[in-house]
Coordinates of C-alpha atoms in Angstrom, one line a residue:
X18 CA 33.6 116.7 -188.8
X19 CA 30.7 117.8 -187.2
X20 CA 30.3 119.3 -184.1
X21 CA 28.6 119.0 -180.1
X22 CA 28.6 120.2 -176.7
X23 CA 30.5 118.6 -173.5
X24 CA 29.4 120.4 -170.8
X25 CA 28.7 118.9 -167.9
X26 CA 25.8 120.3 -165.5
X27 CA 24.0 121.8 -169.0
X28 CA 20.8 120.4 -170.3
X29 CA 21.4 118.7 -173.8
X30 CA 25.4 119.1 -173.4
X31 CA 25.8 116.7 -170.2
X32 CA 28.1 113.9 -169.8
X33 CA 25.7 111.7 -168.0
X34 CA 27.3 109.3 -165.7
X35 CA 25.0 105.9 -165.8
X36 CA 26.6 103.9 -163.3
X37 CA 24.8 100.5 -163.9
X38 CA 25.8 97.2 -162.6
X39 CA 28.8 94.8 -164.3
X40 CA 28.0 91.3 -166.2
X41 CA 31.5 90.1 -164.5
X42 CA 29.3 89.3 -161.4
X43 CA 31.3 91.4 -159.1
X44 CA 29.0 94.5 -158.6
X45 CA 31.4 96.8 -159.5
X46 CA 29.6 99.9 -161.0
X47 CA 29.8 100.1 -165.2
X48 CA 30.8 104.1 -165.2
X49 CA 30.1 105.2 -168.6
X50 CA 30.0 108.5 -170.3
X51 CA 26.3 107.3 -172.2
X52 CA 26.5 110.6 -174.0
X53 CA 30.0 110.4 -175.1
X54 CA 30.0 107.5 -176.3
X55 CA 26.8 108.0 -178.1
X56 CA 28.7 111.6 -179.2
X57 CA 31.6 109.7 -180.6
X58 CA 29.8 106.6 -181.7
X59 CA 31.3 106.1 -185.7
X60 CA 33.6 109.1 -185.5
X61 CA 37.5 108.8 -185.3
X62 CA 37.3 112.5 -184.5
X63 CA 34.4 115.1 -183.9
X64 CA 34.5 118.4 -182.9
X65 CA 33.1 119.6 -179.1
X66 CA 33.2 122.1 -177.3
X67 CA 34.3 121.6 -173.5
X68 CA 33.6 124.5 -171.0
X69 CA 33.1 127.1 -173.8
X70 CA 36.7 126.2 -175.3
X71 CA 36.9 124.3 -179.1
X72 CA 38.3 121.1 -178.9
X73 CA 38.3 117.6 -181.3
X74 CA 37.8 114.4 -179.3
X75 CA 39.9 111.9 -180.7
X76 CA 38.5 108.4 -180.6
X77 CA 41.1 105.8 -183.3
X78 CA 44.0 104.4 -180.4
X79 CA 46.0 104.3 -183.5
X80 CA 45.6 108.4 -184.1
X81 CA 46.1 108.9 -180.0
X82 CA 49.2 107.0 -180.6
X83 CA 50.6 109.4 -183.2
X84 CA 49.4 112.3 -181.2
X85 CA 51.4 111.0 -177.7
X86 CA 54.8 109.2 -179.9
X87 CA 54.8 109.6 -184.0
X88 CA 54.2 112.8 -183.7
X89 CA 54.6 114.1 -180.3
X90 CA 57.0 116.6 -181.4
X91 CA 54.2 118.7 -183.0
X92 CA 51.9 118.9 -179.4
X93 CA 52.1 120.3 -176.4
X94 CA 50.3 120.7 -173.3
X95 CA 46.4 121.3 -173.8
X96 CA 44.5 123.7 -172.4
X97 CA 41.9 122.0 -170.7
X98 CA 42.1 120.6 -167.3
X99 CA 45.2 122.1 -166.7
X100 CA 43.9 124.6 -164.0
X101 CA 42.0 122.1 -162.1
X102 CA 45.5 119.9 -162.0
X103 CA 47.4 122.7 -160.6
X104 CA 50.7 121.1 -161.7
X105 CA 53.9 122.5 -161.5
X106 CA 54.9 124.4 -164.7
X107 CA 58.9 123.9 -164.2
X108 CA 61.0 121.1 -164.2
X109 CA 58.9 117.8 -165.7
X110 CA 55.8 119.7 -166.7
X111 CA 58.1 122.4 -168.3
X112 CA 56.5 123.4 -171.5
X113 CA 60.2 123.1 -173.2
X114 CA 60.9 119.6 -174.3
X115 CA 65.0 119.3 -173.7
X116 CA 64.5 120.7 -169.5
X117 CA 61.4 118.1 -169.4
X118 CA 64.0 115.1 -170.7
X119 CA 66.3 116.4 -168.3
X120 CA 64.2 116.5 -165.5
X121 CA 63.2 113.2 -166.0
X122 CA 66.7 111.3 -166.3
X123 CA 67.2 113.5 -163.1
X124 CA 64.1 111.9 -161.5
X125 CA 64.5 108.6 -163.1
X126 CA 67.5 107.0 -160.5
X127 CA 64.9 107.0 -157.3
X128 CA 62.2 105.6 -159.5
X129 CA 64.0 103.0 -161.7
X130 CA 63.4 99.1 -161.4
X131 CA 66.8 98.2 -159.8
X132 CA 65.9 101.0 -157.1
X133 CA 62.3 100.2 -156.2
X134 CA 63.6 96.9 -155.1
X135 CA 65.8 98.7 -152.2
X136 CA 62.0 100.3 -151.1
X137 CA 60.4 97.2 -151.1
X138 CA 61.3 96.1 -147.4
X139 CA 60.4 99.3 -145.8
X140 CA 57.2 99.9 -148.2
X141 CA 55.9 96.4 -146.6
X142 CA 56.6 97.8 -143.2
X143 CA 54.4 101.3 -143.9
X144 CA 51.6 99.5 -145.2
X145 CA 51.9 97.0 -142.0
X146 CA 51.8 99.8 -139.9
X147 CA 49.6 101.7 -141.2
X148 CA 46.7 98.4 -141.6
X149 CA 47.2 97.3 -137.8
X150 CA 45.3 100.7 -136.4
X151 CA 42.1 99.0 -138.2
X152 CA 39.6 97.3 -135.9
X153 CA 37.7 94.2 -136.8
X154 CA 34.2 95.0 -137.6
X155 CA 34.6 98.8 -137.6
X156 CA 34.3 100.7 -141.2
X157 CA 36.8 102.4 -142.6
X158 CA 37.0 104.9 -145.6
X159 CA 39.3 102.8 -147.8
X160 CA 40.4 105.6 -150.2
X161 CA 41.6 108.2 -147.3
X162 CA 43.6 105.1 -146.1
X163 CA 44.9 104.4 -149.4
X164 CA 45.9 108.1 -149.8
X165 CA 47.8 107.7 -146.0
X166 CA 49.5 104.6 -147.4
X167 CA 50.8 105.6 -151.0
X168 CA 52.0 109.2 -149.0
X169 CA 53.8 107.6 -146.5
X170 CA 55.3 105.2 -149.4
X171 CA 56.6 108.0 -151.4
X172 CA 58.0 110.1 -148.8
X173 CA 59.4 107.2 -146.5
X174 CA 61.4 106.4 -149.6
X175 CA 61.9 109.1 -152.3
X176 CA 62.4 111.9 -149.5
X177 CA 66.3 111.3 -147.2
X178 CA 68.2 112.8 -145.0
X179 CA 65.2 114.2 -142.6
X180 CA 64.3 112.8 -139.0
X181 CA 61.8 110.3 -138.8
X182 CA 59.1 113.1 -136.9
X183 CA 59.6 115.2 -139.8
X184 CA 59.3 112.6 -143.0
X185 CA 55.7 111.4 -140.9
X186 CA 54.9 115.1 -140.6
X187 CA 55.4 115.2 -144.2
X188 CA 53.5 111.9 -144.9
X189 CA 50.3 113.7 -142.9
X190 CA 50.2 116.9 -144.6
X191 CA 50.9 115.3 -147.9
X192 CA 47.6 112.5 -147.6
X193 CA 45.7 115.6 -146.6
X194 CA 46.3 117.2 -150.1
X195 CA 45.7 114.2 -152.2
X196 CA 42.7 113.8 -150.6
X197 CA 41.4 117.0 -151.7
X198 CA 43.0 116.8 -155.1
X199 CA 41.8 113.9 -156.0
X200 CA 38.3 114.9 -155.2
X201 CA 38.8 118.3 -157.3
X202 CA 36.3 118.5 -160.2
X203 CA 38.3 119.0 -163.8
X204 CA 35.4 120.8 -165.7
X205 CA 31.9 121.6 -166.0
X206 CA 30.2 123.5 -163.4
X207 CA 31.4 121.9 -161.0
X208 CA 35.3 122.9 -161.6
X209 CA 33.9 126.6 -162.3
X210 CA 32.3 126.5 -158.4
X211 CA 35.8 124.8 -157.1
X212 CA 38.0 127.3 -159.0
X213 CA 36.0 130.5 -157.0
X214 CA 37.8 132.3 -154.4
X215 CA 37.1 130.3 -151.4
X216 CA 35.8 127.4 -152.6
X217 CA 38.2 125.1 -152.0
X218 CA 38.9 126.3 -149.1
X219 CA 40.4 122.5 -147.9
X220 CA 42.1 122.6 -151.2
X221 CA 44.1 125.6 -150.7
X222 CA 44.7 125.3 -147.0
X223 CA 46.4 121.2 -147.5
X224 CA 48.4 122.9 -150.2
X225 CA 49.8 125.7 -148.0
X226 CA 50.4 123.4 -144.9
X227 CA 52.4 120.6 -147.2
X228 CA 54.3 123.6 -148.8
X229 CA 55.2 125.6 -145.8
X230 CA 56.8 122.1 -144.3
X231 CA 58.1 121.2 -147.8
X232 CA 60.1 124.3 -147.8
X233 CA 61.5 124.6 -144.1
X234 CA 62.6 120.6 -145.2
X235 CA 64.5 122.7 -148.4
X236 CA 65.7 125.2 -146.5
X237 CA 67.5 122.5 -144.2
X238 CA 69.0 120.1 -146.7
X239 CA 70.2 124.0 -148.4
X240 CA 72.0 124.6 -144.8
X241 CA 73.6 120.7 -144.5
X242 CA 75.7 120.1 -148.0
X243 CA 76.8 117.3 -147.1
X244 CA 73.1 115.9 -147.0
X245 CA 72.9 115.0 -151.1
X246 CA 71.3 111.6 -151.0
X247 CA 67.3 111.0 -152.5
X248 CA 65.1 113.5 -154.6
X249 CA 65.1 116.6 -153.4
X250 CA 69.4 116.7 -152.7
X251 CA 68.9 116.2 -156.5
X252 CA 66.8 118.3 -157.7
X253 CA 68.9 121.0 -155.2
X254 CA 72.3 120.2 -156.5
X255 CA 71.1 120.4 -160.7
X256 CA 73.7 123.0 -161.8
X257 CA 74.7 124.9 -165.3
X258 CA 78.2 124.4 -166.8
X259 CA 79.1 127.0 -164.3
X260 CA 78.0 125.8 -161.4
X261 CA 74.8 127.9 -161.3
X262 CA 71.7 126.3 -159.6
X263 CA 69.2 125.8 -162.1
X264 CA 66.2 125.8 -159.9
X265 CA 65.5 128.0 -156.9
X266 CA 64.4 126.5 -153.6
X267 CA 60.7 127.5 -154.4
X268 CA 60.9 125.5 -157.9
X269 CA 62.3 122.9 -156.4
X270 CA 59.4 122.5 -154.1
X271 CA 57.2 123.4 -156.9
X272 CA 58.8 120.1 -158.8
X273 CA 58.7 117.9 -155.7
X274 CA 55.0 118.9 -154.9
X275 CA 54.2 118.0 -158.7
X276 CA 55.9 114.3 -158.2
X277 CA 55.2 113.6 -154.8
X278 CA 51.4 114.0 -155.3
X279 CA 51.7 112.7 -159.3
X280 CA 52.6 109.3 -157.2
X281 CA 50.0 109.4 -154.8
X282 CA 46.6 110.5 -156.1
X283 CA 46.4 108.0 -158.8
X284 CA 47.8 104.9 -157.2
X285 CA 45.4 105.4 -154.3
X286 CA 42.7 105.7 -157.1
X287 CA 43.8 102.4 -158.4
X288 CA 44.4 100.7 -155.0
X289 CA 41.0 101.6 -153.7
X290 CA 39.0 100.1 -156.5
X291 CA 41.3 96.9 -156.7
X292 CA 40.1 96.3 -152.9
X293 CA 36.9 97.2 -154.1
X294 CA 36.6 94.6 -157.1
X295 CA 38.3 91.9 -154.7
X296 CA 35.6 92.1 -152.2
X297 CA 32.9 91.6 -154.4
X298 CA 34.0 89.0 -156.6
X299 CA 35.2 86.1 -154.7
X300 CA 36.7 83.5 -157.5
X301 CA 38.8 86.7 -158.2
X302 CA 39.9 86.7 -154.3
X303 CA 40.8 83.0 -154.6
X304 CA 43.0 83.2 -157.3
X305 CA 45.0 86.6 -156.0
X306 CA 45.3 85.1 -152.6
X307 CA 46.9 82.0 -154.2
X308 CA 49.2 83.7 -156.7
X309 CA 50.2 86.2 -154.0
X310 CA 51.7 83.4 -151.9
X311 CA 53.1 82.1 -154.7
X312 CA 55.1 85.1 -155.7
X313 CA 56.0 85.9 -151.5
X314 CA 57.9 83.1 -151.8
X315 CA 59.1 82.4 -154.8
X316 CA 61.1 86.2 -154.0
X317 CA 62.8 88.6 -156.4
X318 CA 62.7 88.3 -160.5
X319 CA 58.9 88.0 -161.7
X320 CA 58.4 91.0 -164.1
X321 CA 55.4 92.9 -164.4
X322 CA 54.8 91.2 -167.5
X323 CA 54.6 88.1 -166.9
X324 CA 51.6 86.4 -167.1
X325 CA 50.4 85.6 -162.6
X326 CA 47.4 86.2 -161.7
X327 CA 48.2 89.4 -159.6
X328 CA 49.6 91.6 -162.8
X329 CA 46.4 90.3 -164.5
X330 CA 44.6 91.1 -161.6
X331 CA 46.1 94.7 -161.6
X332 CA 46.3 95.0 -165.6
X333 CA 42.1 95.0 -165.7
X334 CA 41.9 97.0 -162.6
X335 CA 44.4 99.6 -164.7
X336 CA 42.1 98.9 -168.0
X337 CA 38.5 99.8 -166.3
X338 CA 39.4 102.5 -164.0
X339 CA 42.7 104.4 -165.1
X340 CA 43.1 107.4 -162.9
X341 CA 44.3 109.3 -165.7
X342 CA 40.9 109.2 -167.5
X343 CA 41.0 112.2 -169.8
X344 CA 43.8 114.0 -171.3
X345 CA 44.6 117.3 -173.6
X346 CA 47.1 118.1 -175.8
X347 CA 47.6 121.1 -178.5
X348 CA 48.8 121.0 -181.7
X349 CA 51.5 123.6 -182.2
X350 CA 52.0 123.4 -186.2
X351 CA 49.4 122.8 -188.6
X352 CA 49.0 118.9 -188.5
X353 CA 47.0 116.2 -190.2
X354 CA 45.5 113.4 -188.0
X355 CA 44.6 110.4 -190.2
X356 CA 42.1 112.2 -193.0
X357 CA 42.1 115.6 -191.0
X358 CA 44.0 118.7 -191.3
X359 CA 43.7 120.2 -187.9
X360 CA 45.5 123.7 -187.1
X361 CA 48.1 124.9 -184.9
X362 CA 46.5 125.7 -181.8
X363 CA 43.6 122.7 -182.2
X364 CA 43.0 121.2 -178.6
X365 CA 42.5 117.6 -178.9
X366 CA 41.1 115.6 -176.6
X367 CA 41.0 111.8 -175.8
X368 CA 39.9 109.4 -172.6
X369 CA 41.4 106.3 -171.3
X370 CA 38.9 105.4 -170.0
X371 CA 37.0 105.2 -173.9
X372 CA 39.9 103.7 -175.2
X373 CA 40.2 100.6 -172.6
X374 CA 36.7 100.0 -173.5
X375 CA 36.7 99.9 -177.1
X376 CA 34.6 96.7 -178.1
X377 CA 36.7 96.3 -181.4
X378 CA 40.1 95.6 -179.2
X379 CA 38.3 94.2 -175.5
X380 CA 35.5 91.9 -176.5
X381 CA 32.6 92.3 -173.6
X382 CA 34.8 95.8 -172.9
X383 CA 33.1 96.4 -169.6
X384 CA 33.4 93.3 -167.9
X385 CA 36.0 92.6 -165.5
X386 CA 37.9 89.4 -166.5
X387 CA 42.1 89.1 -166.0
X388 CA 42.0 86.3 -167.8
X389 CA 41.6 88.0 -171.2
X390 CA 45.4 89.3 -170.1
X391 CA 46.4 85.5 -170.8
X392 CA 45.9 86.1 -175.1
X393 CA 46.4 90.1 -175.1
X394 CA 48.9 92.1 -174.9
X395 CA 49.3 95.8 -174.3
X396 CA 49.8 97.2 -178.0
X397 CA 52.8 98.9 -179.4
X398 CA 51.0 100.4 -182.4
X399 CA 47.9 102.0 -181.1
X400 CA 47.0 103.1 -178.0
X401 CA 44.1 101.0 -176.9
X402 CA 46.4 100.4 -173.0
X403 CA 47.6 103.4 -171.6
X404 CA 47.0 103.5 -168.3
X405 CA 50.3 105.6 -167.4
X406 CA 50.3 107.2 -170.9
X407 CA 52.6 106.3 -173.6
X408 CA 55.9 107.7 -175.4
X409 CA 58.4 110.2 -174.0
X410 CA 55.2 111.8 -171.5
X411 CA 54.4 108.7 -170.3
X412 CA 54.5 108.2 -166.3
X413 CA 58.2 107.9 -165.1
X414 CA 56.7 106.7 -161.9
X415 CA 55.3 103.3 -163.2
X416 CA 57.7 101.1 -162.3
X417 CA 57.5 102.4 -158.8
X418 CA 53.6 102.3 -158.7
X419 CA 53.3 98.6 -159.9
X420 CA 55.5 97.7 -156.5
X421 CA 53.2 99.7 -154.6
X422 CA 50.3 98.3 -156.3
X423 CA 51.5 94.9 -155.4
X424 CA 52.5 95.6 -152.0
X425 CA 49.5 96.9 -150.7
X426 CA 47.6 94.6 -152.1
X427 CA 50.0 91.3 -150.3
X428 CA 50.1 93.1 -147.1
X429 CA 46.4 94.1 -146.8
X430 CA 45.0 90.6 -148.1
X431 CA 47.7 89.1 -145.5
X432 CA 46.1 90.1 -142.5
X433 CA 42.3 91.4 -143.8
X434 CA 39.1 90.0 -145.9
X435 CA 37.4 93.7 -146.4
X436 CA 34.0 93.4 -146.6
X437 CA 31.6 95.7 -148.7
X438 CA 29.1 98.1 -146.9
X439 CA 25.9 96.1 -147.3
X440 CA 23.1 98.2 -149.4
X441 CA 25.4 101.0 -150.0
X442 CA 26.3 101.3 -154.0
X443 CA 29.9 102.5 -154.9
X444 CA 29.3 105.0 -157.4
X445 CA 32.4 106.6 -159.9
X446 CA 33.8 109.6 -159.6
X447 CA 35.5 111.3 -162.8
X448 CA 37.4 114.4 -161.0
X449 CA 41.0 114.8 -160.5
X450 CA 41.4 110.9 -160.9
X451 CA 38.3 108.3 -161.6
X452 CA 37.9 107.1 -158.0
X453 CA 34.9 105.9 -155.8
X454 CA 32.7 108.4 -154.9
X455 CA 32.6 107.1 -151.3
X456 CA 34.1 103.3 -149.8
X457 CA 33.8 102.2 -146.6
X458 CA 34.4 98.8 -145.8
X459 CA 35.1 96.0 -143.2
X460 CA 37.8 94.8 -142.5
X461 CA 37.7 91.2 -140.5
X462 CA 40.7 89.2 -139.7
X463 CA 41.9 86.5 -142.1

């Protein structure tokens, strides 16, 4: 393997981000990494450097597969990006494999399938709320009023046993952070100027604020034992064999910032551009309209993978712009990837967003079309479709975001036709999550 420089900001080194108009006829912007791919361009694997650290970019779905399930037990967590995410380092992110299973069967009863449908009601009713403060004809910034929606979601439902004042209080302080977080540069120069002292000021201060509330909200379920329904009451009441809490109130607010947020950032991400993409491509707004009456009242029982026009709708949504867009992991024993013996300690590196667009599995990879979801099928022996990852790292929380996905979408389309700010070009933003650099749009009245 051979070897180059991903540096974003540095003459020669930069990821270039050509944002250049779609062939699906919806205006959507194309974002592509044009020096990436021409990097990558007939290697399964090639060295780089990103932000002075050694790393291999892995390209082949099939070898990212083996990296995130055949062979997961032999990487861990990679070293790049990690900062910029500011994730907790207990619980689910813990770097030790058996707490991580556990803390995800611990999780997994508030986010299962059978649960979500329980949430479904009152998610309808936060989204309903949240829409009728719009006024016909006046702008507004669709992603911060994704972010209020998906937080209010997650803490209306995951979060119990609190008055009403206190879960919105909660909802606030909580949109405020994944505003800023998903805005937060990952690397490059930019990420060095966020991590300074001071620089993200915002940052910082939305993190304290939804903390300091998070904890006096801890501190009260700790003082009421008979409050043990929904997440946190869980995550309080983990014990050892002998009764011993396992995590202290901070990690469990560590944990619950982690999944509160983990549920937020991207699915705003994905909600914005899908409003996005629907405004600008009206056959596709015809045929969602259509299939989301279809499944309002045909009720309950239509999986995610069945073949309507909304999950296809969704699927391609997921397949251009995953929020998750680049990952890392390390390899902890000497392994070998395909032809490649890589050693322990090797940071490898691979996009979603590269791998949705791979013209040898998506024919015309950029251009948005759900109907290609009609022949294909999400892979189980590569991993060309990951938009919530794969294997036993893979997002615990899709289930839940799917319902969300959908129900934002029904509600909004119900009552509003958003209209696109004429002139003004929506340009993609890799940070955090891949989200649109700026949207403000229109909202009339259906």
């Amino acid at each position: 393997m051979d070897s180059a420089t991903l540096d974003q900001g540095e003459p020669g080194g930069r990821v270039e981000h050509d944002e250049r108009e779609e062939r699906g006829g919806h205006g959507s912007p194309a974002f592509r990494f044009s020096q990436m791919e021409s990097l990558l361009r007939g290697h399964t694997l090639r060295h780089l450097t990103v932000d002075g650290i050694e790393a291999v970019f892995v390209r082949d779905p099939v070898l990212v597969r083996d990296i995130l399930v055949g062979e997961s037990r032999n990487y861990g967590k990679g070293e790049l990006f990690r900062k910029a995410r500011n994730l907790s380092r207990v619980g689910m992110l813990s770097e030790d494999e058996s707490m991580h299973r556990h803390y995800r069967r611990l999780a997994n009863p508030y986010v299962r399938s059978a649960r979500i449908d329980e949430y479904v009601p009152a998610m309808r009713d936060i989204v309903s709320d949240t829409i009728s403060s719009w006024r016909a004809g006046e702008p507004v910034d669709v992603q911060a009023e994704m972010c209020r929606i998906t937080c209010a979601i997650v803490t209306g439902t995951l979060i119990v046993g609190l008055p009403q004042a206190t879960i919105k209080a909660l909802s606030e302080r909580l949109s405020r952070l994944a505003w800023e977080m998903i805005r937060k540069p990952l690397y490059g120069k930019a990420a060095a100027r966020a991590a300074r002292p001071g620089a993200s000021a915002r940052l910082s201060r939305a993190r304290r604020e939804f903390r300091e509330l998070l904890s006096e909200c801890i501190a009260g379920l700790l003082d009421s034992p008979t409050s043990t329904a929904g997440y946190l009451s869980a995550l309080l009441a983990d014990s050892d064999s002998e009764g011993n809490r396992v995590l202290t109130p901070e990690q469990v607010c560590e944990e619950a910032v982690m999944m509160l947020t983990a549920a937020t950032v991207t699915t705003a991400s994905v909600m914005s551009w899908a409003l996005h993409v629907l405004s600008t491509d009206d056959s596709a707004e015809e045929q969602l309209l259509k299939d989301l009456v279809h499944r309002r009242t045909a009720g309950a029982g239509l999986e995610h993978g069945a073949s309507g026009y909304t999950l296809r709708f969704l699927a391609e949504i997921l397949r251009l712009y995953p929020p998750v867009w680049i990952s890392c992991r390390k390899a902890l024993v000497d392994v070998r990837l395909g032809s490649h013996r890589l050693p322990a300690g090797t940071n490898l590196v691979f996009s979603s967003y590269l791998l949705h667009r791979d013209p040898g599995r998506y024919p015309d990879p950029h251009r948005f079309d759900p109907d290609r979801w009609l022949s294909l099928r999400p892979s189980s022996s590569d991993a060309s479709y990951i938009p919530f990852g794969v294997g036993s790292k893979g997002c615990i929380g899709e289930p839940f975001a799917w319902e969300q996905l959908e129900v934002i979408l029904d509600v909004v389309t119900q009552k509003w036709k958003l209209r696109p700010d004429p002139g003004h070009r929506v340009r993609t933003a890799p940070e955090t999550t891949l989200h649109p650099r700026r949207l403000l749009m229109t909202p009339e009245p259906r």
